[in-house]
Coordinates of N, CA and C in Angstrom, one line a residue:
X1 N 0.8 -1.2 0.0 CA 0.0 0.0 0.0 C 0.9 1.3 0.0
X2 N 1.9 1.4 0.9 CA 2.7 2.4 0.9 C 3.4 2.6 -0.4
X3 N 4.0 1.5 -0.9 CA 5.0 1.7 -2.2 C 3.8 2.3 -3.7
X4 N 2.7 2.0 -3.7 CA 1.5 2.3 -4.1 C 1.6 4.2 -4.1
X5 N 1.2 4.0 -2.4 CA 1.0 5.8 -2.6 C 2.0 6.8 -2.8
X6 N 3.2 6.2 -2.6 CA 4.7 6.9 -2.9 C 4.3 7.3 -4.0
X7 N 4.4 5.9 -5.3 CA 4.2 6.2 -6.6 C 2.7 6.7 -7.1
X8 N 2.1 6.7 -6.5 CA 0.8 8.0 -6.7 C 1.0 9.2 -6.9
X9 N 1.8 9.4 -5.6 CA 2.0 11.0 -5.3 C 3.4 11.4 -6.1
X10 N 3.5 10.7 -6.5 CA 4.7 10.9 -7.6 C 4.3 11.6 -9.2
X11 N 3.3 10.5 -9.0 CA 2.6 10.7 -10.7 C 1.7 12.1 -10.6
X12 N 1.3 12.0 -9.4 CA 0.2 13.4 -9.4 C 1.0 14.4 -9.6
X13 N 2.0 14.9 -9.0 CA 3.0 15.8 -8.9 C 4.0 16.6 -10.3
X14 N 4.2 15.2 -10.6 CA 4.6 15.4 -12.1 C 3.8 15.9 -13.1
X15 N 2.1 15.2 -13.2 CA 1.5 15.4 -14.0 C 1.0 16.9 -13.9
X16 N 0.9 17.6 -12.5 CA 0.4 18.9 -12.6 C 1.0 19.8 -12.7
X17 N 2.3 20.0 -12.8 CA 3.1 21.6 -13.7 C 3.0 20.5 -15.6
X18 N 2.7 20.1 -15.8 CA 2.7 19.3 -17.0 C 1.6 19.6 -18.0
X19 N 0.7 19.3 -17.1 CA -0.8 19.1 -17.8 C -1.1 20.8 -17.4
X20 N -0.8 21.3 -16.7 CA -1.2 23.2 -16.0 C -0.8 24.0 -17.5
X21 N -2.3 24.5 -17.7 CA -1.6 25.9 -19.0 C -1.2 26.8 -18.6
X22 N -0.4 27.4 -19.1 CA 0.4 28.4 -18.7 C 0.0 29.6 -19.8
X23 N 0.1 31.0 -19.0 CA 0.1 32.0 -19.8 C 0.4 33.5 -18.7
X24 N 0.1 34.6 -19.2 CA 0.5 35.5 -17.9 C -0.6 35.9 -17.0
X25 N -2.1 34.8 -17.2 CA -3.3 35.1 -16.5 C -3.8 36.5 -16.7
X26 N -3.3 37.0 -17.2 CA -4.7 38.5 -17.7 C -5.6 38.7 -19.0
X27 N -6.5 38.9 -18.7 CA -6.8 39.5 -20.3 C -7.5 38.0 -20.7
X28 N -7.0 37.7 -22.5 CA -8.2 36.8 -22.5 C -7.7 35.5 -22.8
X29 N -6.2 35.7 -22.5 CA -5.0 34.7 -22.4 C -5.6 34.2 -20.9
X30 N -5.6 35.0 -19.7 CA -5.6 34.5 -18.6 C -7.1 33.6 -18.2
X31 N -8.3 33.9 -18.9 CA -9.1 33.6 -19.7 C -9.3 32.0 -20.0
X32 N -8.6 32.0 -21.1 CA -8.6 30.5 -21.7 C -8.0 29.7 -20.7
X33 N -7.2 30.2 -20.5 CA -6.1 29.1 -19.4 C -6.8 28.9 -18.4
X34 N -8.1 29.6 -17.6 CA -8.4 29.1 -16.7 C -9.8 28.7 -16.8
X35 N -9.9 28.8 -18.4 CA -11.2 28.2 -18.9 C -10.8 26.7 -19.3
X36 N -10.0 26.2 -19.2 CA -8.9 25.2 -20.5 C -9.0 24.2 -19.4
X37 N -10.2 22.9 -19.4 CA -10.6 21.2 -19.0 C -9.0 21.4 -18.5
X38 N -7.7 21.6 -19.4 CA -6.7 21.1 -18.2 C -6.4 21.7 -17.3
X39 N -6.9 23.0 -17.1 CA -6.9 23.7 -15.4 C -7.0 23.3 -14.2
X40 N -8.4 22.6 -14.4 CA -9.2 21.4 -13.3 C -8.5 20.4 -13.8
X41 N -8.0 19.6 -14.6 CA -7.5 18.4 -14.1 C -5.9 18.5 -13.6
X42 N -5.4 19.6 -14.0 CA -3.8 19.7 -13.6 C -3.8 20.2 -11.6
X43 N -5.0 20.9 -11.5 CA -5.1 21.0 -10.0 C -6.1 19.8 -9.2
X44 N -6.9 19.3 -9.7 CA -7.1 17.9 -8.9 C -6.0 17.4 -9.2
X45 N -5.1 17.3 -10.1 CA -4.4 15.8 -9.8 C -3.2 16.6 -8.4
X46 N -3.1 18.0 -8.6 CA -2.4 18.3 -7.3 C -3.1 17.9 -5.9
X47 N -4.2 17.9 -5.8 CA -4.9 18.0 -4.6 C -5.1 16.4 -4.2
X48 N -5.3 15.5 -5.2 CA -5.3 14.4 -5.1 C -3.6 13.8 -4.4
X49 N -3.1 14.4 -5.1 CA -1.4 14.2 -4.5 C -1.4 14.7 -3.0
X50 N -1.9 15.8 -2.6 CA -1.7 16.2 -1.6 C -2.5 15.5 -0.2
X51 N -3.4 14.7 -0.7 CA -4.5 13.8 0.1 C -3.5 12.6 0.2
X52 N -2.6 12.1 -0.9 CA -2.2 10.9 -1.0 C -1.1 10.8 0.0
X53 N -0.3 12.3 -0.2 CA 0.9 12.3 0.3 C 0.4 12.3 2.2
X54 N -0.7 12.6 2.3 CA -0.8 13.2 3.9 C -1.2 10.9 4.5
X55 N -1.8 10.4 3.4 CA -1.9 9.1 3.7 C -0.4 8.4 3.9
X56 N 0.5 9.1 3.0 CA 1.7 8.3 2.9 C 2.1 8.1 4.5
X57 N 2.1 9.7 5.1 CA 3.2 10.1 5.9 C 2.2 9.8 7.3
X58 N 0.8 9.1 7.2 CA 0.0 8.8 8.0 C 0.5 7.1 8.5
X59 N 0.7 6.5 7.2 CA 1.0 5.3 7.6 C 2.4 4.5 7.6
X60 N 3.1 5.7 7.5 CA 4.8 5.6 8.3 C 4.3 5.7 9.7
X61 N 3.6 6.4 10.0 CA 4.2 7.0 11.6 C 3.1 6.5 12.5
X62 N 3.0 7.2 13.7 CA 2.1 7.1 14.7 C 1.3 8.6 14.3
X63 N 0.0 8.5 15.0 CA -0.6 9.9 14.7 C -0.6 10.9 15.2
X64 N 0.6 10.7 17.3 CA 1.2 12.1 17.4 C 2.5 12.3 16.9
X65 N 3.0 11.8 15.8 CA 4.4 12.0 15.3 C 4.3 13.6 14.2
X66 N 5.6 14.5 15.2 CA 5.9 15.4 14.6 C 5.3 15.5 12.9
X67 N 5.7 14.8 12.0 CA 5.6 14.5 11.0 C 3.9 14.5 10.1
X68 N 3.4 13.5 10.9 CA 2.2 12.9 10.8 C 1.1 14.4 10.9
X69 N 1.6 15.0 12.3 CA 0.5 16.3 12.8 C 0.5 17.4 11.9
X70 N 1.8 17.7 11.4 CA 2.1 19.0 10.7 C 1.8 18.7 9.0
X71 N 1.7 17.5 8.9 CA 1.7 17.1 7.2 C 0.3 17.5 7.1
X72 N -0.5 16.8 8.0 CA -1.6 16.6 7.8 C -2.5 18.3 8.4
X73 N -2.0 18.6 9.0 CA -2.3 20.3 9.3 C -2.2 21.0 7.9
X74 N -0.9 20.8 7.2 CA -0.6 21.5 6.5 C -1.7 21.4 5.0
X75 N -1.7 19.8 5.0 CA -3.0 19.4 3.8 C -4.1 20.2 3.7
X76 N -4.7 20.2 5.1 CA -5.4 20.9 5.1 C -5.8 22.2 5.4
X77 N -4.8 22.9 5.2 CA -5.0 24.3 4.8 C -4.4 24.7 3.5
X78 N -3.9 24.0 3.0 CA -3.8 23.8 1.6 C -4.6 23.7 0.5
X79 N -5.7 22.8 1.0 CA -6.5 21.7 -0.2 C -8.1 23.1 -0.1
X80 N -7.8 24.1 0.2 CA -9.2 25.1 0.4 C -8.7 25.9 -0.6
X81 N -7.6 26.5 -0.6 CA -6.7 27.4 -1.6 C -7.0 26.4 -3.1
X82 N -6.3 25.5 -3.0 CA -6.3 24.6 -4.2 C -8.0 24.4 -4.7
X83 N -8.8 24.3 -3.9 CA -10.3 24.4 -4.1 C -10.4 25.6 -5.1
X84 N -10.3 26.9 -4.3 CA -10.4 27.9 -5.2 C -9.9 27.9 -6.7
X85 N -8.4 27.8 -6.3 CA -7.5 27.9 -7.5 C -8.5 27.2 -8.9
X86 N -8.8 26.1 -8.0 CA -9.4 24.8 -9.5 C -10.5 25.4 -10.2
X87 N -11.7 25.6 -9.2 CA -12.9 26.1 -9.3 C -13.1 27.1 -9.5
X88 N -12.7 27.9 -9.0 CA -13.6 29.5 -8.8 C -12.7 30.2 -10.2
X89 N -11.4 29.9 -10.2 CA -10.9 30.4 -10.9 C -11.2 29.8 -12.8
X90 N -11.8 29.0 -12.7 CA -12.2 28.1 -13.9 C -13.0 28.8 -14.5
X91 N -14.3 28.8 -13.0 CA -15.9 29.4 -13.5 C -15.5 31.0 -14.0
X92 N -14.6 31.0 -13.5 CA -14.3 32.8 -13.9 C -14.3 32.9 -15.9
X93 N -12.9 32.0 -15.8 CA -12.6 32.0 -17.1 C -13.5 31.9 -17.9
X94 N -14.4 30.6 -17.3 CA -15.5 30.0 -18.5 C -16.0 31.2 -18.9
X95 N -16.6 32.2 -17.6 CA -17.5 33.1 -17.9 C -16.8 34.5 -18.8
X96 N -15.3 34.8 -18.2 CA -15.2 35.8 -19.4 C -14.8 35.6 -20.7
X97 N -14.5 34.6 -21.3 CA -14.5 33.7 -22.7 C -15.4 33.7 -23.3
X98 N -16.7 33.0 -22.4 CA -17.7 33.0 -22.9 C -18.7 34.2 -23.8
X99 N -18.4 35.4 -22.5 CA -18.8 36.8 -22.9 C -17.9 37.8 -23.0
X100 N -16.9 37.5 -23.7 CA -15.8 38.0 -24.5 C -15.5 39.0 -22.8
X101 N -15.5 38.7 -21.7 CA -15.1 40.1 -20.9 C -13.9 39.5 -19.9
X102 N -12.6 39.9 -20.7 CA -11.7 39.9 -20.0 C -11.1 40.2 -18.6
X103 N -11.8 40.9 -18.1 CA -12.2 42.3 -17.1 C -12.6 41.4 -16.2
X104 N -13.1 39.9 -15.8 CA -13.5 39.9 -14.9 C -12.3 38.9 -14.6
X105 N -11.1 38.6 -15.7 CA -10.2 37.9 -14.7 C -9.2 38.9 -13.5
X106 N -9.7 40.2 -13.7 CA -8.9 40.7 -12.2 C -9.8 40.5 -11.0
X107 N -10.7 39.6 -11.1 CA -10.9 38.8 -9.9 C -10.1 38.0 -9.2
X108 N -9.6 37.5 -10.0 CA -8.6 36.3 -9.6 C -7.8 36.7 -8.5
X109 N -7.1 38.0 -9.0 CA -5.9 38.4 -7.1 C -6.7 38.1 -6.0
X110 N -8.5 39.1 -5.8 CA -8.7 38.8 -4.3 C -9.0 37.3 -4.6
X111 N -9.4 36.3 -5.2 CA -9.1 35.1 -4.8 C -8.7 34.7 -3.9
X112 N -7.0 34.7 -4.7 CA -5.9 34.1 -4.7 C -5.1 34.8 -3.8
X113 N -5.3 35.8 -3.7 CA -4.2 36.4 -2.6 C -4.4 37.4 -1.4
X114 N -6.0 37.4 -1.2 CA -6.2 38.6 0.0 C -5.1 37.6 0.9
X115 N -5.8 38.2 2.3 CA -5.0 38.2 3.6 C -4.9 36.1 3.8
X116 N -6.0 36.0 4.2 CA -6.2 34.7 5.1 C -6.1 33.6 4.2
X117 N -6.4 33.7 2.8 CA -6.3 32.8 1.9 C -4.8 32.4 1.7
X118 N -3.8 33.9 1.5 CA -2.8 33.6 1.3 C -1.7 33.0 2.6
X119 N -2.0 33.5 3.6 CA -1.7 33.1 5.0 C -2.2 31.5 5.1
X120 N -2.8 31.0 5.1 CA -3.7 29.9 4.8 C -2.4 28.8 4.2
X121 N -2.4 29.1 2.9 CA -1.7 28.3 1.8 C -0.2 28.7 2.1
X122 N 0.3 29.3 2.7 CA 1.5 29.8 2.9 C 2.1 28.9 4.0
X123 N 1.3 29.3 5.1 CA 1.3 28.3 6.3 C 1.6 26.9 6.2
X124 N 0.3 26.4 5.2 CA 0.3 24.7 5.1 C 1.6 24.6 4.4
X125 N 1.9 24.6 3.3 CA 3.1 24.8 2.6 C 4.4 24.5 3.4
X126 N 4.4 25.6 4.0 CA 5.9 25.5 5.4 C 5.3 24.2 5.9
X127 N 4.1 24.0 6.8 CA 4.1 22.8 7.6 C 4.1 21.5 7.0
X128 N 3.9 21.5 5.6 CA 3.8 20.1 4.9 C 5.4 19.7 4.6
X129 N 6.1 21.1 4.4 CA 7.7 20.9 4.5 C 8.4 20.1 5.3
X130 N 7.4 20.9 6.5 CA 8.5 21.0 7.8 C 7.9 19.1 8.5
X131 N 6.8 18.9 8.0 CA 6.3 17.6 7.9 C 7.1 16.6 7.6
X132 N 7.7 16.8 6.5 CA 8.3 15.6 5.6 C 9.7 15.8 5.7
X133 N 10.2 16.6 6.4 CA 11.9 16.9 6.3 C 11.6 16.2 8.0
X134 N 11.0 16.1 8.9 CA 10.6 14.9 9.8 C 10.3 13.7 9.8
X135 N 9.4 13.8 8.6 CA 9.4 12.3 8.2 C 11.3 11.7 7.2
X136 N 11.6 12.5 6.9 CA 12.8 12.0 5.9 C 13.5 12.0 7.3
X137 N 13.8 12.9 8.1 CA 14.5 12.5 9.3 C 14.8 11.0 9.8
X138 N 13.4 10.3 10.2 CA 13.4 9.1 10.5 C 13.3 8.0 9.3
X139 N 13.0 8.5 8.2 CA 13.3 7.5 6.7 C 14.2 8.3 5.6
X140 N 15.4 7.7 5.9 CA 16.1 8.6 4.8 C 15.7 8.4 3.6
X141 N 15.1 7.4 3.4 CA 14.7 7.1 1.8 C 14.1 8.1 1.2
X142 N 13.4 8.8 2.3 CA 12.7 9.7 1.4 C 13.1 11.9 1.4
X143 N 14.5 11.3 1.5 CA 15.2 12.5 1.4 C 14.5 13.2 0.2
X144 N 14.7 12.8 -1.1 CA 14.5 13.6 -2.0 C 12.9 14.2 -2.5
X145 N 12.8 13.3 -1.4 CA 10.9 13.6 -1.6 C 10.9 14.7 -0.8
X146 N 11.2 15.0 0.3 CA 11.5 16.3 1.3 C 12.0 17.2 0.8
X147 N 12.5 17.2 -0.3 CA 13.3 17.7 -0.9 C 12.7 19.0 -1.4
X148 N 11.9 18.0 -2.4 CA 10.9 18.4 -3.5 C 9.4 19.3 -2.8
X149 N 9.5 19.2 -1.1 CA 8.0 20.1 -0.7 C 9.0 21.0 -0.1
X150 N 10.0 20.9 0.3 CA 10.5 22.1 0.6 C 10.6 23.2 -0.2
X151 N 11.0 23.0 -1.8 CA 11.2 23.4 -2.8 C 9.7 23.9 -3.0
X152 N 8.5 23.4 -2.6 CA 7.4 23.7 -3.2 C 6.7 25.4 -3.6
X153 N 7.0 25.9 -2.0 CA 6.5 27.4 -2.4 C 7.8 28.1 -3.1
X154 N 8.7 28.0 -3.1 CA 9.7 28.6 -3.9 C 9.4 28.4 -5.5
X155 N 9.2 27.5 -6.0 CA 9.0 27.6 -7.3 C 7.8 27.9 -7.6
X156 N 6.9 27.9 -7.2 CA 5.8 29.3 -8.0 C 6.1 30.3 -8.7
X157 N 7.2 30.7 -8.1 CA 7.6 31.9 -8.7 C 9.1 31.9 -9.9
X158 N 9.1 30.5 -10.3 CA 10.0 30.6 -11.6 C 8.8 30.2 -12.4
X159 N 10.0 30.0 -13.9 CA 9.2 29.4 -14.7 C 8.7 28.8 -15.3
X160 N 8.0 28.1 -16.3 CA 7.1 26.9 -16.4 C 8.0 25.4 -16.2
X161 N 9.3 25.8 -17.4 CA 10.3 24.6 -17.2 C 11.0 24.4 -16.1
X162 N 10.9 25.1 -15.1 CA 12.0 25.1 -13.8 C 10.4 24.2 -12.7
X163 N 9.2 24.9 -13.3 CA 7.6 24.1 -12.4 C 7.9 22.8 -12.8
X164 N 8.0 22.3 -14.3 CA 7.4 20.9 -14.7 C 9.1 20.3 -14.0
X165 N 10.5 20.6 -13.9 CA 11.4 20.1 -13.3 C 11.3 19.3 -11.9
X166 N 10.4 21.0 -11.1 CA 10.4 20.4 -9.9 C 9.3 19.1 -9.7
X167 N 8.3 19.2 -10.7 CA 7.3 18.0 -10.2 C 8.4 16.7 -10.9
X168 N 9.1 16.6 -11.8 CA 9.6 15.3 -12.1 C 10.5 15.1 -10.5
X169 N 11.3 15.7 -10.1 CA 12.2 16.2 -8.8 C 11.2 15.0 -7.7
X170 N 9.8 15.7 -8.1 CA 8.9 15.3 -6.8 C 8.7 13.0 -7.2
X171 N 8.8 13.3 -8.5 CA 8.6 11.8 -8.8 C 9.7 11.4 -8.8
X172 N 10.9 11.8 -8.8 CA 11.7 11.1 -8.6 C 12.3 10.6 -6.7
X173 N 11.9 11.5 -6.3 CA 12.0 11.5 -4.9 C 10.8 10.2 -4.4
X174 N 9.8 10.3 -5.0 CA 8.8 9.3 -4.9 C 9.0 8.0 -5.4
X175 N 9.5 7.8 -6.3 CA 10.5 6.3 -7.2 C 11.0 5.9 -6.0
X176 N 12.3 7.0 -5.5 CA 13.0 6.2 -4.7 C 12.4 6.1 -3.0
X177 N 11.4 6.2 -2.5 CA 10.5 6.0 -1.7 C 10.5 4.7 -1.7
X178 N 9.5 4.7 -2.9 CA 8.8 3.7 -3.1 C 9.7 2.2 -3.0
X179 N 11.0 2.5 -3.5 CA 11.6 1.1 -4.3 C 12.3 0.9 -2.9
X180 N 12.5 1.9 -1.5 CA 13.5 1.3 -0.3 C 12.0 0.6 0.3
X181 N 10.9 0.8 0.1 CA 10.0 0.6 0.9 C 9.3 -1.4 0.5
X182 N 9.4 -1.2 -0.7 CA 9.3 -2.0 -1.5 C 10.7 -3.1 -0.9
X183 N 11.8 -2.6 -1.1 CA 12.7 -3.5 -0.8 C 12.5 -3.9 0.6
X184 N 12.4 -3.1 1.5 CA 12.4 -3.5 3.5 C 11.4 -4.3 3.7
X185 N 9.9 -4.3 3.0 CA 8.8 -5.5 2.7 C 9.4 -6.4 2.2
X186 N 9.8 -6.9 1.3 CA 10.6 -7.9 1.1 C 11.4 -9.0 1.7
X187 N 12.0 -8.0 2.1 CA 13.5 -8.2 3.4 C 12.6 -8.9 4.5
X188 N 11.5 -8.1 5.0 CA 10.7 -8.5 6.3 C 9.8 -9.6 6.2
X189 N 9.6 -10.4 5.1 CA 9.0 -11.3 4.7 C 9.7 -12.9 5.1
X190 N 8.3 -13.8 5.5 CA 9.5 -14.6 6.1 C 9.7 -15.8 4.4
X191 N 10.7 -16.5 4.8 CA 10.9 -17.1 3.7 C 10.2 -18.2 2.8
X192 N 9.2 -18.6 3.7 CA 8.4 -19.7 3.3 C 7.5 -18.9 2.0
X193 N 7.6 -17.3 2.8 CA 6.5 -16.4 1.3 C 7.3 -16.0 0.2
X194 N 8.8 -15.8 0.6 CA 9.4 -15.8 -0.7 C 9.4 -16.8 -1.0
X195 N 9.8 -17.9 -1.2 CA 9.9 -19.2 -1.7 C 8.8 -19.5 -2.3
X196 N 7.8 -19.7 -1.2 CA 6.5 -20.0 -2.3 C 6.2 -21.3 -1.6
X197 N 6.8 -21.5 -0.7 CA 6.5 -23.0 0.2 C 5.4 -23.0 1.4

Protein backbone atom coordinates (compact mmCIF):
# COMPACT_ATOMS: atom_id res chain seq x y z
CA UNK A 1 0.00 0.00 0.00
CA UNK A 2 2.72 2.42 0.92
CA UNK A 3 4.99 1.72 -2.24
CA UNK A 4 1.49 2.28 -4.11
CA UNK A 5 1.02 5.79 -2.55
CA UNK A 6 4.72 6.88 -2.93
CA UNK A 7 4.23 6.24 -6.58
CA UNK A 8 0.80 7.99 -6.72
CA UNK A 9 1.95 10.98 -5.29
CA UNK A 10 4.72 10.94 -7.56
CA UNK A 11 2.65 10.66 -10.73
CA UNK A 12 0.18 13.42 -9.36
CA UNK A 13 3.03 15.79 -8.91
CA UNK A 14 4.59 15.38 -12.15
CA UNK A 15 1.51 15.42 -14.05
CA UNK A 16 0.40 18.86 -12.57
CA UNK A 17 3.06 21.61 -13.75
CA UNK A 18 2.67 19.31 -17.01
CA UNK A 19 -0.80 19.10 -17.80
CA UNK A 20 -1.24 23.20 -16.01
CA UNK A 21 -1.58 25.91 -18.98
CA UNK A 22 0.38 28.36 -18.72
CA UNK A 23 0.05 31.99 -19.79
CA UNK A 24 0.45 35.51 -17.86
CA UNK A 25 -3.29 35.10 -16.51
CA UNK A 26 -4.73 38.46 -17.75
CA UNK A 27 -6.79 39.53 -20.32
CA UNK A 28 -8.17 36.82 -22.51
CA UNK A 29 -5.02 34.74 -22.41
CA UNK A 30 -5.57 34.48 -18.56
CA UNK A 31 -9.13 33.62 -19.75
CA UNK A 32 -8.62 30.52 -21.75
CA UNK A 33 -6.14 29.12 -19.40
CA UNK A 34 -8.43 29.06 -16.69
CA UNK A 35 -11.25 28.24 -18.95
CA UNK A 36 -8.94 25.24 -20.48
CA UNK A 37 -10.63 21.19 -18.96
CA UNK A 38 -6.66 21.11 -18.25
CA UNK A 39 -6.85 23.69 -15.42
CA UNK A 40 -9.16 21.44 -13.33
CA UNK A 41 -7.48 18.42 -14.07
CA UNK A 42 -3.76 19.75 -13.58
CA UNK A 43 -5.07 21.00 -10.01
CA UNK A 44 -7.06 17.95 -8.86
CA UNK A 45 -4.35 15.81 -9.79
CA UNK A 46 -2.38 18.31 -7.27
CA UNK A 47 -4.92 18.04 -4.64
CA UNK A 48 -5.30 14.36 -5.06
CA UNK A 49 -1.40 14.16 -4.55
CA UNK A 50 -1.75 16.18 -1.57
CA UNK A 51 -4.52 13.76 0.06
CA UNK A 52 -2.24 10.87 -0.96
CA UNK A 53 0.94 12.26 0.27
CA UNK A 54 -0.76 13.22 3.92
CA UNK A 55 -1.89 9.12 3.67
CA UNK A 56 1.71 8.27 2.93
CA UNK A 57 3.18 10.13 5.94
CA UNK A 58 0.04 8.82 7.97
CA UNK A 59 1.01 5.29 7.61
CA UNK A 60 4.79 5.59 8.25
CA UNK A 61 4.17 6.97 11.61
CA UNK A 62 2.12 7.14 14.71
CA UNK A 63 -0.59 9.93 14.67
CA UNK A 64 1.16 12.13 17.44
CA UNK A 65 4.38 12.02 15.35
CA UNK A 66 5.85 15.39 14.56
CA UNK A 67 5.62 14.48 10.96
CA UNK A 68 2.19 12.94 10.84
CA UNK A 69 0.53 16.29 12.80
CA UNK A 70 2.08 18.98 10.69
CA UNK A 71 1.67 17.12 7.22
CA UNK A 72 -1.64 16.61 7.76
CA UNK A 73 -2.30 20.28 9.26
CA UNK A 74 -0.58 21.45 6.46
CA UNK A 75 -3.01 19.37 3.81
CA UNK A 76 -5.42 20.86 5.08
CA UNK A 77 -4.98 24.31 4.75
CA UNK A 78 -3.84 23.80 1.62
CA UNK A 79 -6.51 21.73 -0.17
CA UNK A 80 -9.15 25.06 0.40
CA UNK A 81 -6.66 27.36 -1.60
CA UNK A 82 -6.30 24.60 -4.16
CA UNK A 83 -10.30 24.44 -4.12
CA UNK A 84 -10.43 27.94 -5.24
CA UNK A 85 -7.53 27.90 -7.48
CA UNK A 86 -9.43 24.78 -9.53
CA UNK A 87 -12.95 26.06 -9.32
CA UNK A 88 -13.59 29.47 -8.76
CA UNK A 89 -10.94 30.38 -10.92
CA UNK A 90 -12.15 28.09 -13.94
CA UNK A 91 -15.90 29.41 -13.51
CA UNK A 92 -14.27 32.81 -13.94
CA UNK A 93 -12.58 32.03 -17.11
CA UNK A 94 -15.49 30.01 -18.45
CA UNK A 95 -17.54 33.06 -17.89
CA UNK A 96 -15.17 35.82 -19.37
CA UNK A 97 -14.47 33.72 -22.74
CA UNK A 98 -17.65 32.95 -22.91
CA UNK A 99 -18.83 36.78 -22.93
CA UNK A 100 -15.80 37.95 -24.50
CA UNK A 101 -15.09 40.13 -20.95
CA UNK A 102 -11.66 39.89 -19.99
CA UNK A 103 -12.19 42.27 -17.05
CA UNK A 104 -13.54 39.85 -14.90
CA UNK A 105 -10.25 37.90 -14.66
CA UNK A 106 -8.86 40.74 -12.25
CA UNK A 107 -10.94 38.83 -9.89
CA UNK A 108 -8.62 36.31 -9.58
CA UNK A 109 -5.90 38.36 -7.15
CA UNK A 110 -8.73 38.81 -4.30
CA UNK A 111 -9.14 35.06 -4.80
CA UNK A 112 -5.91 34.15 -4.70
CA UNK A 113 -4.17 36.38 -2.60
CA UNK A 114 -6.16 38.65 0.05
CA UNK A 115 -4.96 38.16 3.57
CA UNK A 116 -6.17 34.75 5.15
CA UNK A 117 -6.28 32.77 1.89
CA UNK A 118 -2.77 33.58 1.26
CA UNK A 119 -1.73 33.08 5.01
CA UNK A 120 -3.73 29.87 4.79
CA UNK A 121 -1.74 28.27 1.82
CA UNK A 122 1.48 29.82 2.93
CA UNK A 123 1.32 28.29 6.27
CA UNK A 124 0.30 24.72 5.11
CA UNK A 125 3.08 24.77 2.59
CA UNK A 126 5.90 25.48 5.42
CA UNK A 127 4.08 22.75 7.63
CA UNK A 128 3.85 20.14 4.93
CA UNK A 129 7.68 20.87 4.53
CA UNK A 130 8.51 21.02 7.76
CA UNK A 131 6.26 17.55 7.89
CA UNK A 132 8.31 15.61 5.55
CA UNK A 133 11.94 16.87 6.34
CA UNK A 134 10.64 14.91 9.75
CA UNK A 135 9.43 12.27 8.21
CA UNK A 136 12.78 12.03 5.90
CA UNK A 137 14.53 12.54 9.30
CA UNK A 138 13.38 9.06 10.52
CA UNK A 139 13.34 7.52 6.75
CA UNK A 140 16.12 8.57 4.84
CA UNK A 141 14.70 7.09 1.77
CA UNK A 142 12.69 9.72 1.38
CA UNK A 143 15.25 12.47 1.43
CA UNK A 144 14.53 13.56 -1.96
CA UNK A 145 10.90 13.64 -1.56
CA UNK A 146 11.50 16.26 1.32
CA UNK A 147 13.30 17.73 -0.91
CA UNK A 148 10.86 18.44 -3.45
CA UNK A 149 8.03 20.09 -0.72
CA UNK A 150 10.54 22.12 0.60
CA UNK A 151 11.20 23.44 -2.85
CA UNK A 152 7.36 23.65 -3.23
CA UNK A 153 6.54 27.39 -2.39
CA UNK A 154 9.71 28.59 -3.88
CA UNK A 155 9.00 27.57 -7.29
CA UNK A 156 5.85 29.30 -7.96
CA UNK A 157 7.57 31.89 -8.68
CA UNK A 158 9.99 30.65 -11.56
CA UNK A 159 9.22 29.39 -14.73
CA UNK A 160 7.11 26.93 -16.38
CA UNK A 161 10.31 24.56 -17.18
CA UNK A 162 12.05 25.12 -13.82
CA UNK A 163 7.64 24.10 -12.43
CA UNK A 164 7.38 20.86 -14.73
CA UNK A 165 11.44 20.10 -13.25
CA UNK A 166 10.43 20.37 -9.89
CA UNK A 167 7.34 17.98 -10.22
CA UNK A 168 9.64 15.31 -12.07
CA UNK A 169 12.17 16.24 -8.79
CA UNK A 170 8.85 15.32 -6.83
CA UNK A 171 8.60 11.80 -8.77
CA UNK A 172 11.65 11.08 -8.61
CA UNK A 173 12.00 11.45 -4.87
CA UNK A 174 8.79 9.26 -4.86
CA UNK A 175 10.46 6.34 -7.16
CA UNK A 176 13.00 6.16 -4.71
CA UNK A 177 10.53 6.01 -1.66
CA UNK A 178 8.81 3.65 -3.09
CA UNK A 179 11.59 1.11 -4.26
CA UNK A 180 13.50 1.29 -0.35
CA UNK A 181 10.01 0.62 0.94
CA UNK A 182 9.33 -2.03 -1.48
CA UNK A 183 12.69 -3.46 -0.80
CA UNK A 184 12.38 -3.54 3.54
CA UNK A 185 8.79 -5.53 2.74
CA UNK A 186 10.63 -7.94 1.10
CA UNK A 187 13.49 -8.19 3.42
CA UNK A 188 10.72 -8.49 6.26
CA UNK A 189 9.04 -11.26 4.73
CA UNK A 190 9.53 -14.64 6.08
CA UNK A 191 10.94 -17.11 3.72
CA UNK A 192 8.35 -19.67 3.28
CA UNK A 193 6.46 -16.43 1.34
CA UNK A 194 9.36 -15.81 -0.69
CA UNK A 195 9.90 -19.20 -1.75
CA UNK A 196 6.54 -19.98 -2.31
CA UNK A 197 6.48 -22.95 0.23
Amino acid sequence: MRTALFLFVGVMFAAYPMVRPYSDEVGIAGANAFASPSWVLAHTFAMLGFIALGLTVLYAGRRSDLAVVTTWIGVGLVLPYYGAETFALHALGVDAAANSNPGLIDLADPIRYSLVQSVMFGLGLVLIAVGLVAFALRNRYAAVLAAGFVLFLPQFYTPPAVRIAHGLLILVGAILAAGAVSRRSDADQPMSTITGA
